[in-house]
Tab-separated table of C-alpha atoms in Angstrom:
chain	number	residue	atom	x	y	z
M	187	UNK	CA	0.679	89.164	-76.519
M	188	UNK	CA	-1.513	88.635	-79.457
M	189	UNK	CA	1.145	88.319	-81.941
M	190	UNK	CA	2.183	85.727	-85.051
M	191	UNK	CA	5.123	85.444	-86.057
M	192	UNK	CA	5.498	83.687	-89.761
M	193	UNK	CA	8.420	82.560	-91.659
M	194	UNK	CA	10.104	83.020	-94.099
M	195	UNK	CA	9.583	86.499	-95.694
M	196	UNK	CA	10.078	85.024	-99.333
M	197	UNK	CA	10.382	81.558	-100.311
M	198	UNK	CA	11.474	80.222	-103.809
M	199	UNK	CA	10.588	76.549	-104.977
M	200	UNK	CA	10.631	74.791	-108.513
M	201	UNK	CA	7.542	73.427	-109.605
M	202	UNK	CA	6.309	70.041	-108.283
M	203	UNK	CA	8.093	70.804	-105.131
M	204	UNK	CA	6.732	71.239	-101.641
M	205	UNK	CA	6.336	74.685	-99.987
M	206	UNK	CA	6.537	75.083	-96.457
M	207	UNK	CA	5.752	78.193	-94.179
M	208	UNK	CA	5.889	78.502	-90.798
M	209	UNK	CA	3.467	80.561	-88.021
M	210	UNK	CA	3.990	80.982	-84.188
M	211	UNK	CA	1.911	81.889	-81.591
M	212	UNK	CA	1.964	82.896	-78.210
M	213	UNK	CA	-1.830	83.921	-77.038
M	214	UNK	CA	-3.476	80.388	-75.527
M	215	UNK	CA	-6.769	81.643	-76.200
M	216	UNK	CA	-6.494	81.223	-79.853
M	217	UNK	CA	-8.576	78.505	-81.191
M	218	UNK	CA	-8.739	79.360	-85.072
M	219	UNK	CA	-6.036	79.573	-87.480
M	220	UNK	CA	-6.764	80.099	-90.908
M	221	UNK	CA	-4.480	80.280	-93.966
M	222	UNK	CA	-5.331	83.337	-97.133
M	223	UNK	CA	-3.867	83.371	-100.329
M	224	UNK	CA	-3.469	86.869	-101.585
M	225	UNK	CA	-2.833	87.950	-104.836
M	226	UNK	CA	-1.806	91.186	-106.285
M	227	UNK	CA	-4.671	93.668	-106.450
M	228	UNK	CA	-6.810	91.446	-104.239
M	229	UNK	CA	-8.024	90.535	-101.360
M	230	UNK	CA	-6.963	87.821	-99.243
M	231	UNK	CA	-8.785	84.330	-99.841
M	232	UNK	CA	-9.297	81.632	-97.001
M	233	UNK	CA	-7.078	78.664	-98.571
M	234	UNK	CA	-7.693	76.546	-95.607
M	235	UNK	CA	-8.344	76.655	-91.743
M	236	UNK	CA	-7.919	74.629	-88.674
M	237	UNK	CA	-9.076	74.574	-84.849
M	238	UNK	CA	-6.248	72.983	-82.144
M	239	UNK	CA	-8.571	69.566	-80.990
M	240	UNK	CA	-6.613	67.972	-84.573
M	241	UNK	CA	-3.128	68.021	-85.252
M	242	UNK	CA	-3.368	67.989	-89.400
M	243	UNK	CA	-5.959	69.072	-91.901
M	244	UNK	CA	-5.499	68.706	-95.518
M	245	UNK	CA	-7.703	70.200	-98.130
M	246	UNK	CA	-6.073	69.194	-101.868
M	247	UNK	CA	-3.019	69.995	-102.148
M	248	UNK	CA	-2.987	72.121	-99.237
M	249	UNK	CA	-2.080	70.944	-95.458
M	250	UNK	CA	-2.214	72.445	-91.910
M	251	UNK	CA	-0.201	70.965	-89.350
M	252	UNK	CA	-0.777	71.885	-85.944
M	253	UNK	CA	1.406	71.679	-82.855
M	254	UNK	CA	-0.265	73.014	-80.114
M	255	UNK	CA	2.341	72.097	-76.821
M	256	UNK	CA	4.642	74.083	-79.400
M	257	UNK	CA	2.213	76.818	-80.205
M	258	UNK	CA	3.350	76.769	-84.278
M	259	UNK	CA	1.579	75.616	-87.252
M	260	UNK	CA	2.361	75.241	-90.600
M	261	UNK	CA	1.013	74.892	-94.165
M	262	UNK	CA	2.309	73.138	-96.433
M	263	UNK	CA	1.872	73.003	-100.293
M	264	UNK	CA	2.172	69.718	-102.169
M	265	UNK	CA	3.136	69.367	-105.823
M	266	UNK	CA	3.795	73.303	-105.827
M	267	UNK	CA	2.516	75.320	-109.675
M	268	UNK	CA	3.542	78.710	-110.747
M	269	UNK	CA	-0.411	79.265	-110.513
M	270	UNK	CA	0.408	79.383	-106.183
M	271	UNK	CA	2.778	82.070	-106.662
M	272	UNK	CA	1.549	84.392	-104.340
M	273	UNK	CA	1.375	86.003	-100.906
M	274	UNK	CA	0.519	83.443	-97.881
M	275	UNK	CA	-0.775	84.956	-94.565
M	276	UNK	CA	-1.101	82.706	-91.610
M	277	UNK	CA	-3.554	83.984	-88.874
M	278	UNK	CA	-5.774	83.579	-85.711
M	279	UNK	CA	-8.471	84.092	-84.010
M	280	UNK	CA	-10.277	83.576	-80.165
M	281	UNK	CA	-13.808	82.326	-81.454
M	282	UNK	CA	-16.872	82.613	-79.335
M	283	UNK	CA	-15.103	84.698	-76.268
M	284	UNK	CA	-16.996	87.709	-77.353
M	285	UNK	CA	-16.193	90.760	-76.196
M	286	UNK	CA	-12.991	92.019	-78.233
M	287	UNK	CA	-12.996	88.690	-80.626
M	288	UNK	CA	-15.240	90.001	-82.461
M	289	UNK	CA	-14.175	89.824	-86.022
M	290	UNK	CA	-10.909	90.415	-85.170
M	291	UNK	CA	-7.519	87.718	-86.910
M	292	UNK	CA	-4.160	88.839	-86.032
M	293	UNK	CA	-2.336	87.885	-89.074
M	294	UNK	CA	1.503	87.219	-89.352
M	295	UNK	CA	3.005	89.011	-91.983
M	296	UNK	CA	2.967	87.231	-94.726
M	297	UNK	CA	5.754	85.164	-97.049
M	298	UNK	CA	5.919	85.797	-100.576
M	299	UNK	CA	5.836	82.193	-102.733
M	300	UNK	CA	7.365	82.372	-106.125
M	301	UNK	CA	7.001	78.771	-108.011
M	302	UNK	CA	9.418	78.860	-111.079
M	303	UNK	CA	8.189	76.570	-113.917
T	182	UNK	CA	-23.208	83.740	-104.337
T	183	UNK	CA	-21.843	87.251	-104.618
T	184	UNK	CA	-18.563	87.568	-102.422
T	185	UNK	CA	-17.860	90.787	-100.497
T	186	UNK	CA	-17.942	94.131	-102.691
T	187	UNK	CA	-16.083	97.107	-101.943
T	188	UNK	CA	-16.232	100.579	-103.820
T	189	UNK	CA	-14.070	102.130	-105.036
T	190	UNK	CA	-12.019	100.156	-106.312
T	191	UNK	CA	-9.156	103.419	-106.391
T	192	UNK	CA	-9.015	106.588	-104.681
T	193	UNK	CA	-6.755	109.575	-104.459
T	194	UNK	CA	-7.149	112.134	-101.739
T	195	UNK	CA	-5.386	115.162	-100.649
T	196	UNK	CA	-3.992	115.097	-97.232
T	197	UNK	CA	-6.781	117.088	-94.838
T	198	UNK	CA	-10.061	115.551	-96.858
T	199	UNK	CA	-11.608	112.810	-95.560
T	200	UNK	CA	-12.582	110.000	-97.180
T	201	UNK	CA	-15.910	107.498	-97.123
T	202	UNK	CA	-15.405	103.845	-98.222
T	203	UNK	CA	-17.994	101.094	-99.118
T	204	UNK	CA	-18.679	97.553	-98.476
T	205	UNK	CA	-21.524	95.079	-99.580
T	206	UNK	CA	-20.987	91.799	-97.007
T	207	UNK	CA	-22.164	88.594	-98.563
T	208	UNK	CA	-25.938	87.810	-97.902
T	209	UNK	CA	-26.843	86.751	-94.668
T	210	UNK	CA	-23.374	87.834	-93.232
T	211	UNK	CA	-24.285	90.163	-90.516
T	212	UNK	CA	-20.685	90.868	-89.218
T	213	UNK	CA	-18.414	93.450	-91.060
T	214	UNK	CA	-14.644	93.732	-90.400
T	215	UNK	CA	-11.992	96.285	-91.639
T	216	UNK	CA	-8.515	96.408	-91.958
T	217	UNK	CA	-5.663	97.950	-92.958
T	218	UNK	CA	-2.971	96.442	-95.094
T	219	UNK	CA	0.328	98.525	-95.361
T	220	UNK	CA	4.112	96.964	-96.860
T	221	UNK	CA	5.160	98.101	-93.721
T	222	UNK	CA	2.844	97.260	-90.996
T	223	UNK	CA	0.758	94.465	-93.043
T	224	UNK	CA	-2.670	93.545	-92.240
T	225	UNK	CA	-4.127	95.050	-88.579
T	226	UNK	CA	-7.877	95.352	-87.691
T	227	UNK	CA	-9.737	98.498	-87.110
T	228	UNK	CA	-13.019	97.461	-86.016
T	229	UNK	CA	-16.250	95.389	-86.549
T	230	UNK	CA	-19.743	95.833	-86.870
T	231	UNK	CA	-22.646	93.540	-86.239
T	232	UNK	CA	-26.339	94.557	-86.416
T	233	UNK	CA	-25.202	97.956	-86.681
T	234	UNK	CA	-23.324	98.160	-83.447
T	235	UNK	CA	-19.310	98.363	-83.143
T	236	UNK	CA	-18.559	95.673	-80.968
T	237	UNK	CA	-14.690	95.647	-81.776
T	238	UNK	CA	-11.993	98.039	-82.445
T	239	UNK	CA	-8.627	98.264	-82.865
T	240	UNK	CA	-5.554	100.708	-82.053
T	241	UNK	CA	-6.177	103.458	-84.330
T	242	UNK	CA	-6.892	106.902	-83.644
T	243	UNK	CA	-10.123	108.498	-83.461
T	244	UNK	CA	-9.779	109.727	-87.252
T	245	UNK	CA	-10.991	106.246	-88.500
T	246	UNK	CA	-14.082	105.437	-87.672
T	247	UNK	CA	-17.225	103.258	-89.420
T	248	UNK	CA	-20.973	102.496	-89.336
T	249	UNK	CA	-22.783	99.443	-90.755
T	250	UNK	CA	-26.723	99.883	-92.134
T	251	UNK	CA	-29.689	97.497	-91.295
T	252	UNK	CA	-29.215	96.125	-94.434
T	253	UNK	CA	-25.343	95.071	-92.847
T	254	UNK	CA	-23.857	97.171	-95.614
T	255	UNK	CA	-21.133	98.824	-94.007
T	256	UNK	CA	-18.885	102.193	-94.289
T	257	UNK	CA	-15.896	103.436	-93.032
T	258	UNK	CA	-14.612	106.942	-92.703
T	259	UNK	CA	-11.049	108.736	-92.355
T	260	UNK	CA	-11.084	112.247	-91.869
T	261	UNK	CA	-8.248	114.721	-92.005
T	262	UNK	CA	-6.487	112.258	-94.082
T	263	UNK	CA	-2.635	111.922	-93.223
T	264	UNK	CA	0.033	110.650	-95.985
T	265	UNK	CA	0.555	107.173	-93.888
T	266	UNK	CA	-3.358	106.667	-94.478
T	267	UNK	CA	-2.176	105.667	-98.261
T	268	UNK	CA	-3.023	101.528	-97.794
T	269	UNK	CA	-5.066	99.259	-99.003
T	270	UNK	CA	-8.336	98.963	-96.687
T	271	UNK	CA	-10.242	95.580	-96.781
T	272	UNK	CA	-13.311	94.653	-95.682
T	273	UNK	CA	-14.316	90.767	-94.440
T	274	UNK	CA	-18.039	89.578	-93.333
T	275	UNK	CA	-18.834	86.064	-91.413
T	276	UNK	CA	-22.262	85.212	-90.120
T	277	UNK	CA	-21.362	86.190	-86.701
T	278	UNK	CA	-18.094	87.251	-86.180
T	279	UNK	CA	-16.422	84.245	-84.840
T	280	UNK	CA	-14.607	82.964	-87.921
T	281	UNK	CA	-14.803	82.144	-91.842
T	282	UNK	CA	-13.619	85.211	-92.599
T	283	UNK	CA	-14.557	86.148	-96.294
T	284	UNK	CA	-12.585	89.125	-97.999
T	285	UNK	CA	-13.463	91.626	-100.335
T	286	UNK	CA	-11.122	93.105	-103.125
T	287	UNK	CA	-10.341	95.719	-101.238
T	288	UNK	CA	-10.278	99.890	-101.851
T	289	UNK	CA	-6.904	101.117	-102.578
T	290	UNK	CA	-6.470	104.628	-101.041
T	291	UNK	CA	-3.739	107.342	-101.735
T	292	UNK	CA	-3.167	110.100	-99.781
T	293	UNK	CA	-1.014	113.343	-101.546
């Protein structure tokens, strides 16, 4: 199946703490999974991506960990502002198979961050 | 760098029209992507151009379909628009298709 699951729906932090969400998987023959920020009345922004040969990524305040035997990643926000308050998508993507690939993430359905001050 | 433009911005339509929307990849992006992004169903792909041929598409029915210019500028057309076509339809362009997905603003369509 070429589903992604993400949790939670809504998640509610103070400010300076650490956010977590949660993605699964369950197609192999993913080998991209990027993170968007999306906020209202726009379109989704890559926040930060990784591929499965590493097992964390951190960009900032921003990290991507990456369990692949478990087929879940997560990304996790550090120091957490009212300025993230947003929607977070997780995603992914089968690069360079071609064929019906092309341009296509399958996106999990997003958790709404609210960062009181 | 410019990002990814789509127009319009808004749109109301009356079930049965159709509907043509816009997008402007970033330069030197030749692949165009578009989805659909409903409360209810979130975001799911319709299809993607490169060099003006579809090479993807997604589950949706025949009513949606696009076409992308030699210039990689892209379009996308409903016709005999349906209430559940109200969403917000986005538009993403990489070099090639295989990831670095860049997003535009989006064009937010209601259907009466």
């Amino acid at each position: 199946q070429q589903q992604v699951k993400q949790s939670p729906q809504s998640l509610i932090v103070q400010k300076g703490g650490i956010s977590i969400i949660n993605c699964a998987y369950e197609n192999t023959a993913f080998d991209y999974f990027p993170w968007y920020q999306q906020f209202p009345g726009k379109g989704p922004a890559l926040l930060i991506a990784i591929r499965p040969d590493v097992s964390e990524k951190k960009e900032g305040r921003f990290t991507i960990s990456f369990n692949k035997s478990a087929k879940q990643f997560s990304l996790h926000i550090m120091d957490s502002q009212p300025g993230d308050s947003a929607t977070y998508f997780c995603a992914a993507h089968v690069a360079n198979a071609g064929g019906t690939s092309y341009g296509k993430l399958t996106f999990g359905q997003g958790t709404i961050l609210t960062v009181h001050p | 760098k410019a990002g990814v433009t789509q127009t319009p911005r808004y749109l109301i339509k009356t079930r049965g029209q159709q509907v043509t929307l816009s997008c402007s990849p970033i330069s030197g992006h030749r692949s165009v992507s578009w989805y659909q992004q409903t409360p209810g169903q979130g975001l799911q792909f319709l299809f993607e151009y490169f060099s003006e041929t579809q090479r993807n598409k997604g589950n949706f029915p025949g009513r949606f379909s696009g076409r992308q210019f030699s210039n990689s500028r892209s379009e996308m057309n409903v016709s005999t628009l349906e209430l559940g076509d109200s969403a917000l339809y986005l538009c993403a362009s990489t070099r090639t298709g295989d990831g670095g997905y860049t997003f535009g603003s989006g064009t937010r369509l209601t259907v009466v």
